Short mmCIF file of C-alpha atoms in Angstrom, two decimals:
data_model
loop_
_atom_site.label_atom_id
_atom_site.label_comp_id
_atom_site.label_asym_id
_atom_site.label_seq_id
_atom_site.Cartn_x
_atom_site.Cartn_y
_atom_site.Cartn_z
CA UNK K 51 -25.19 -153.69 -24.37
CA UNK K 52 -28.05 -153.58 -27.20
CA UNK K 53 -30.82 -151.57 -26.10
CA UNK K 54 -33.29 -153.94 -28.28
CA UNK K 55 -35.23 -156.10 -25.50
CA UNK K 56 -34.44 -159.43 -24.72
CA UNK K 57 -37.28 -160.60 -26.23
CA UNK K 58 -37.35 -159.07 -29.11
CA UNK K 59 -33.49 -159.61 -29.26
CA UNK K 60 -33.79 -163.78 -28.78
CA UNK K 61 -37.08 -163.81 -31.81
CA UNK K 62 -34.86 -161.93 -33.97
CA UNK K 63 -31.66 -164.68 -33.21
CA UNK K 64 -34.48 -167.50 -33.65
CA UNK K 65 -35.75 -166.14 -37.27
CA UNK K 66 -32.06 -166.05 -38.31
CA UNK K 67 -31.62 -169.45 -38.16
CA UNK K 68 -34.73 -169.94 -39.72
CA UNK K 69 -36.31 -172.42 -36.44
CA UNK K 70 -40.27 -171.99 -35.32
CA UNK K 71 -41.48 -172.03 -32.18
CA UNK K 72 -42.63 -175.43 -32.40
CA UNK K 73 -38.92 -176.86 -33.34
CA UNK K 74 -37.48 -175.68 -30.44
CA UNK K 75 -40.31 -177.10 -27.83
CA UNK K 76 -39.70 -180.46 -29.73
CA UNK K 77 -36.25 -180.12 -28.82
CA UNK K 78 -36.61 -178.89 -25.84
CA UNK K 79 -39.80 -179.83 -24.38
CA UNK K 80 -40.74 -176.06 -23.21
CA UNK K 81 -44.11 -175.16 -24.31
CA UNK K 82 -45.12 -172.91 -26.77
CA UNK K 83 -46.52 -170.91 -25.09
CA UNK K 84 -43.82 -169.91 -22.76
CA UNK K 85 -41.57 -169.80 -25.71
CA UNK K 86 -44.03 -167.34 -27.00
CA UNK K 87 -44.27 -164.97 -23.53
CA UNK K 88 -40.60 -164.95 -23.17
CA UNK K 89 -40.29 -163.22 -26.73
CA UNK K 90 -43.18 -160.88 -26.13
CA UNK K 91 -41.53 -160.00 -22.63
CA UNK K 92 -44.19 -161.01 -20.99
CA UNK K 93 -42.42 -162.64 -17.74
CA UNK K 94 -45.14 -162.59 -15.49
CA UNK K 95 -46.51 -165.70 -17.32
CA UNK K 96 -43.40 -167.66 -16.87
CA UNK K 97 -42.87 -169.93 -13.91
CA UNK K 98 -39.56 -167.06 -12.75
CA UNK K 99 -37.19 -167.85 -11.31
CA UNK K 100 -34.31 -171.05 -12.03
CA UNK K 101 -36.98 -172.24 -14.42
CA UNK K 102 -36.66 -168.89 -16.88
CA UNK K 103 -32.74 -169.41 -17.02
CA UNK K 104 -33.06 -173.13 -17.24
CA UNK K 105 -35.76 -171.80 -20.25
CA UNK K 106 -33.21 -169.48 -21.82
CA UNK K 107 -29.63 -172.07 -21.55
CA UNK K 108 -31.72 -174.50 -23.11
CA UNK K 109 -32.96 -171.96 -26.15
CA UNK K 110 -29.35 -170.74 -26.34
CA UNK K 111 -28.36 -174.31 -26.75
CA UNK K 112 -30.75 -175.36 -29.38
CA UNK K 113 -29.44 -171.79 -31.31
CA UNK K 114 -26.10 -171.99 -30.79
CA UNK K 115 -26.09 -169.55 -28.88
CA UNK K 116 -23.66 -168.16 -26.03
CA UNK K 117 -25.49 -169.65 -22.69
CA UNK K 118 -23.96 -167.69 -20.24
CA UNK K 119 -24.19 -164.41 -22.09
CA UNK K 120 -27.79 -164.66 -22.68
CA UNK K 121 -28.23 -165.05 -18.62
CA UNK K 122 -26.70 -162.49 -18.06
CA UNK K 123 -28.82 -160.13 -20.81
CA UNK K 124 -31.92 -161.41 -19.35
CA UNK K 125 -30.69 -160.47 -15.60
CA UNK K 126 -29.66 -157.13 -16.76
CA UNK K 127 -31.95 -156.06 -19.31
CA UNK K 128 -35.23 -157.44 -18.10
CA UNK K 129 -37.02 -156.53 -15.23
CA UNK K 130 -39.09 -159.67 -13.68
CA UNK K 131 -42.06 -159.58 -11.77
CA UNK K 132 -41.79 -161.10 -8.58
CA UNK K 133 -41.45 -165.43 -8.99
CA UNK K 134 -44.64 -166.86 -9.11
CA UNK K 135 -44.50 -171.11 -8.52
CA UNK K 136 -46.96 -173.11 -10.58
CA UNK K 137 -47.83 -175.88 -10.16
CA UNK K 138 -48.15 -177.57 -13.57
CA UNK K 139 -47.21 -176.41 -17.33
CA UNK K 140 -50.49 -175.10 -18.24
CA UNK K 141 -51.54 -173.28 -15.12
CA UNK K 142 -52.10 -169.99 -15.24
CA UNK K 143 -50.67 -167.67 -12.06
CA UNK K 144 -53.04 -166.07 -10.12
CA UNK K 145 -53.20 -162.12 -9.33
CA UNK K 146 -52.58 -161.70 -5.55
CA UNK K 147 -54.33 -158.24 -4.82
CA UNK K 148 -51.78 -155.92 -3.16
CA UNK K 149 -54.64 -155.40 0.10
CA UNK K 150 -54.19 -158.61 1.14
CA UNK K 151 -52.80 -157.94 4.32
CA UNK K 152 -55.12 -156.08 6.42
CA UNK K 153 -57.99 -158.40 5.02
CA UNK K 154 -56.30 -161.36 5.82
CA UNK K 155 -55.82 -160.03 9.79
CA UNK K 156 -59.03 -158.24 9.97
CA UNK K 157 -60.04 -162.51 8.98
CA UNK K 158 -57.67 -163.81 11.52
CA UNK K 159 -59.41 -161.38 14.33
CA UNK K 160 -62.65 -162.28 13.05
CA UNK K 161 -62.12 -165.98 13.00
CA UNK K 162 -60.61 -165.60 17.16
CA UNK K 163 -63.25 -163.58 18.55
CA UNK K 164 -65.70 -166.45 17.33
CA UNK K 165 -63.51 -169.33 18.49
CA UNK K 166 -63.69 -167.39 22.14
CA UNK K 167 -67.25 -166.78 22.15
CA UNK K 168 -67.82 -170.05 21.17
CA UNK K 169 -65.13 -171.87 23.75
CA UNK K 170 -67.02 -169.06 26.82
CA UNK K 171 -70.37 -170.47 25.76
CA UNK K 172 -69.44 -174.12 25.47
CA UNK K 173 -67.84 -173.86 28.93
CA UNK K 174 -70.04 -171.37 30.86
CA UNK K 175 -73.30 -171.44 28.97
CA UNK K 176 -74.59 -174.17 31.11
CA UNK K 177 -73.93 -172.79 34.35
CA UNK K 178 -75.53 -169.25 33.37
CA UNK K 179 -78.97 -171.04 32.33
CA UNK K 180 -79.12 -172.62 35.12
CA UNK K 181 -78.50 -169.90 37.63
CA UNK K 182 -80.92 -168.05 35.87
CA UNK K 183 -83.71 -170.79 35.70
CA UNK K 184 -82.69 -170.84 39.32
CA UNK K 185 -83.70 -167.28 40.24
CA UNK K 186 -87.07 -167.76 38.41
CA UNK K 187 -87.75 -169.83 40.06
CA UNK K 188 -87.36 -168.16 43.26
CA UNK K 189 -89.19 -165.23 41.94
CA UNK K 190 -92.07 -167.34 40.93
CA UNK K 191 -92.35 -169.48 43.99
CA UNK K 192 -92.14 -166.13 46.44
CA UNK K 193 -95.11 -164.04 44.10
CA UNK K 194 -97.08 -166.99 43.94
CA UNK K 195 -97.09 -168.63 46.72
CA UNK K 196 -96.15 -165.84 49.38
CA UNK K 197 -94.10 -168.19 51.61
CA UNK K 198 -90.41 -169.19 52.06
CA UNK K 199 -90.62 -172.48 51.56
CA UNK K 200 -87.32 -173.45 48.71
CA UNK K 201 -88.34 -173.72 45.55
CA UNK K 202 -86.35 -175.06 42.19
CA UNK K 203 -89.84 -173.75 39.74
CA UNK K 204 -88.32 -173.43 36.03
CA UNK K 205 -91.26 -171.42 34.10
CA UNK K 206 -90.34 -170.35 31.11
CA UNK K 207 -88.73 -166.64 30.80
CA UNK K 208 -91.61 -166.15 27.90
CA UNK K 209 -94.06 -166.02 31.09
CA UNK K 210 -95.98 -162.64 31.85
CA UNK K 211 -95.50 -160.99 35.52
CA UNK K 212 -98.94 -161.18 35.57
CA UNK K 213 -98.81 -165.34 34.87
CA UNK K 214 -96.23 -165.87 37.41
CA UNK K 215 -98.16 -164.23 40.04
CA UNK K 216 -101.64 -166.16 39.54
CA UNK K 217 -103.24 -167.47 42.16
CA UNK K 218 -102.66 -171.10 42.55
CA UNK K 219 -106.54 -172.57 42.12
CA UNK K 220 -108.69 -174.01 44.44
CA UNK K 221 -108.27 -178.32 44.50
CA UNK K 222 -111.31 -179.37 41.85
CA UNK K 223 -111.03 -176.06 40.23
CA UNK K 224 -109.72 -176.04 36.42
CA UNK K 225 -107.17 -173.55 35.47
CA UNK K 226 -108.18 -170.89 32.54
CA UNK K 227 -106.08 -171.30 29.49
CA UNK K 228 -104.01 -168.14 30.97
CA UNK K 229 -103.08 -169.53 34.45
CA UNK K 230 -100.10 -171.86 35.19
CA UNK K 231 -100.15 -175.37 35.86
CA UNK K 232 -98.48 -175.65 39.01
CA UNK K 233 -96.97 -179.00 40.07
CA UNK K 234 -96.07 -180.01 43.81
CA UNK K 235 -94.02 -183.12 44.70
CA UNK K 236 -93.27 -184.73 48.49
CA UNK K 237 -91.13 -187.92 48.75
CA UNK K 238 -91.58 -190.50 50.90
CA UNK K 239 -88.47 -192.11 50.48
CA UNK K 240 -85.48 -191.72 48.52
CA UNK K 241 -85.13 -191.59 44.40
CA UNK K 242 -83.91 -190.35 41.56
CA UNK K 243 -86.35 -187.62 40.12
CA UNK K 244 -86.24 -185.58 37.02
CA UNK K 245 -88.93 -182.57 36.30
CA UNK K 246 -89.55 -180.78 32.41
CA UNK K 247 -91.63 -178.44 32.48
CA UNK K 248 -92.31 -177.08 28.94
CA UNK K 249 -89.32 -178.94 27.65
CA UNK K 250 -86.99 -177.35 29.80
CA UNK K 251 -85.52 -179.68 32.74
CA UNK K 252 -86.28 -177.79 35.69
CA UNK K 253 -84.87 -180.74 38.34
CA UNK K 254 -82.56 -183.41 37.84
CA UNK K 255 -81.16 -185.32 40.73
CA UNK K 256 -81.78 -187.60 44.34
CA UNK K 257 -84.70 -186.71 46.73
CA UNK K 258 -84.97 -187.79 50.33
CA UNK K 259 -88.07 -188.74 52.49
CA UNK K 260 -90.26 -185.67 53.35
CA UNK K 261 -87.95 -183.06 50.44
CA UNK K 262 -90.92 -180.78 48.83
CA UNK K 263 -90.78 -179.05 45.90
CA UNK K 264 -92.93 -176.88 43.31
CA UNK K 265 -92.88 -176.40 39.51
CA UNK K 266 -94.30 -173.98 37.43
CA UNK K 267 -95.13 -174.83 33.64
CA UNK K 268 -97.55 -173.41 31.23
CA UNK K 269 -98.30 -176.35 28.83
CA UNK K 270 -96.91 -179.85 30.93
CA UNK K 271 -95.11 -181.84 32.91
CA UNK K 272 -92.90 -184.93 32.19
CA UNK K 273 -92.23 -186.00 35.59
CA UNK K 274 -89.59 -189.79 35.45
CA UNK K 275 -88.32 -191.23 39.24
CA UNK K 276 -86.37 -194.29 39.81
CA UNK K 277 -89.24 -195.39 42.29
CA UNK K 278 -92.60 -195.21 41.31
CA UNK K 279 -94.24 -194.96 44.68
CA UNK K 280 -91.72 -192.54 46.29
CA UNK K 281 -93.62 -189.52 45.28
CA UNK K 282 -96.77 -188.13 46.21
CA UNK K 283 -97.86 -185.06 42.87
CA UNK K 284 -100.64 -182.57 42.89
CA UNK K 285 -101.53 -180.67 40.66
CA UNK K 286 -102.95 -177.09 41.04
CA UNK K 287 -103.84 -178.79 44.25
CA UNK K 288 -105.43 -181.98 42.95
CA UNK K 289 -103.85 -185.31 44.52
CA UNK K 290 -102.54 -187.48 41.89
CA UNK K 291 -102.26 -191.24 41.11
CA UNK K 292 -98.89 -192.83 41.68
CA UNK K 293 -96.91 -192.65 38.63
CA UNK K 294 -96.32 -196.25 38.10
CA UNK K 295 -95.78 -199.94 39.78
CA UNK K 296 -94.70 -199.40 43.39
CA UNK K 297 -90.66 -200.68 43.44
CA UNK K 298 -90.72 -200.07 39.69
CA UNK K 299 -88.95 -196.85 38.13
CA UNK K 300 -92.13 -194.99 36.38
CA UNK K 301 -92.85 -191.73 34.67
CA UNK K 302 -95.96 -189.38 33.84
CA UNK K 303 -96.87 -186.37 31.87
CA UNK K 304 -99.33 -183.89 33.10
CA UNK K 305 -101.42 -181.55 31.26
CA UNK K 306 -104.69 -179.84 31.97
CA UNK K 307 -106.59 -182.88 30.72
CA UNK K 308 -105.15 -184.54 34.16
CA UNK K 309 -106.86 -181.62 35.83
CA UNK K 310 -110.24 -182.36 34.20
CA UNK K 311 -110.13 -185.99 34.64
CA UNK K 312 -109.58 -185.41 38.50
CA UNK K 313 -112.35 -182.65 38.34
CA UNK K 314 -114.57 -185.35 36.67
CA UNK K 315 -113.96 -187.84 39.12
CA UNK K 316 -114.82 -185.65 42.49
CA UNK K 317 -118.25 -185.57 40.73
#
């Protein structure tokens, strides 16, 4: 076998017969540029494969050439990169880098551990908050107010010690900018009741005749029942209005200006 490449081997066969590169993609219909690569050697711009045989029967053809024998000089005397698929005539193959691997798990690890913490907070997340809004609560109510008595408060986790330990104030007396707002609700018959404080739901859910509980906000209330007259509020120890029309769902917010219109109305 010639030791002259096959590439240089099938321009030199071409140039005989006196054909261009453009005759023989007339005749058949491979581009020019291919035509071009396979003479050069250059194999890694060819489509590999079927398609570079098909490429050279089809040359040997046009040339009058032996088909099978120019196979088999390609197979043996060429040495192919691995086949690389493309999609269309004039698109070009890209590079894969040969690091591809561990990147690719390293992205696959990645891409689980965030699918899990996502699916654990999705799941979970909810009950966490609320057991810990629960035991603030409980801390609050006990430093506070110095009793047992249950309490569902929801202050903020923001909240200083030395906030969630002020002294509730006196009923008439206005709360410094500092101190909470503390909010105090008795039913007198059943209802569905539903506490923010701060923007943070706090309570959500039924109430029977004579249930008591205490909030804890820093900025408001939004207080919402599905009976109007079932609660009785205070506020830092002020009595309240009812909330709406008696046998009509109602709802209020509370700020410190409720505190000085009550204060301004004892006068």
């Amino acid at each position: 076998m010639s030791s002259t490449p096959f590439g240089e081997h099938l321009k030199r066969e071409r140039e005989m017969r006196g054909v261009s590169l453009e005759e023989i993609s007339a005749a058949t219909r491979i581009s020019t540029r291919f035509l071009e690569a396979m003479e050069r050697d250059q194999w890694e711009r060819l489509p590999g494969g079927v398609f570079n045989r098909g490429f050279i029967r089809s040359i040997a053809r046009f040339l009058g050439l032996d088909e099978d024998s120019l196979v088999a000089e390609y197979s043996l005397g060429t040495v192919v990169a691995a086949d690389v698929h493309v999609a269309a005539e004039h698109t070009h193959p890209a590079e894969i880098p040969r690091n591809w691997r561990p990147a690719a798990v390293a992205f696959v690890v990645v891409a689980v551990m965030i699918a899990g913490a996502f699916f654990a907070y999705a799941r979970y997340g909810a009950r966490v908050s609320a057991r810990l809004h629960g035991r603030a609560g409980a801390a609050i109510a006990h430093a506070g107010a110095g009793t047992n008595t249950p309490n569902t408060s929801g202050i903020p986790k923001e909240s200083s010690p030395a906030r969630r330990a002020a002294a509730v104030p006196a009923a008439g007396e206005l709360p410094s900018a500092g101190e909470a707002l503390r909010l105090k609700i008795e039913a007198g018959k059943p209802a569905s009741v539903k506490v923010i404080a701060d923007g943070a739901a706090v309570f959500d859910g039924p109430v029977q005749a004579n249930d008591k509980k205490e909030f804890a906000a820093r900025e408001y209330f939004e207080i919402t029942s599905s009976e109007s007259s079932a609660l009785l509020l205070e506020l830092n120890g002020q009595a309240l209005p009812p909330i709406g029309t008696p046998g009509q769902p109602g709802g209020v917010t509370l700020t410190r200006q409720n505190l000085k219109a009550a204060a301004g109305g004892n006068h």
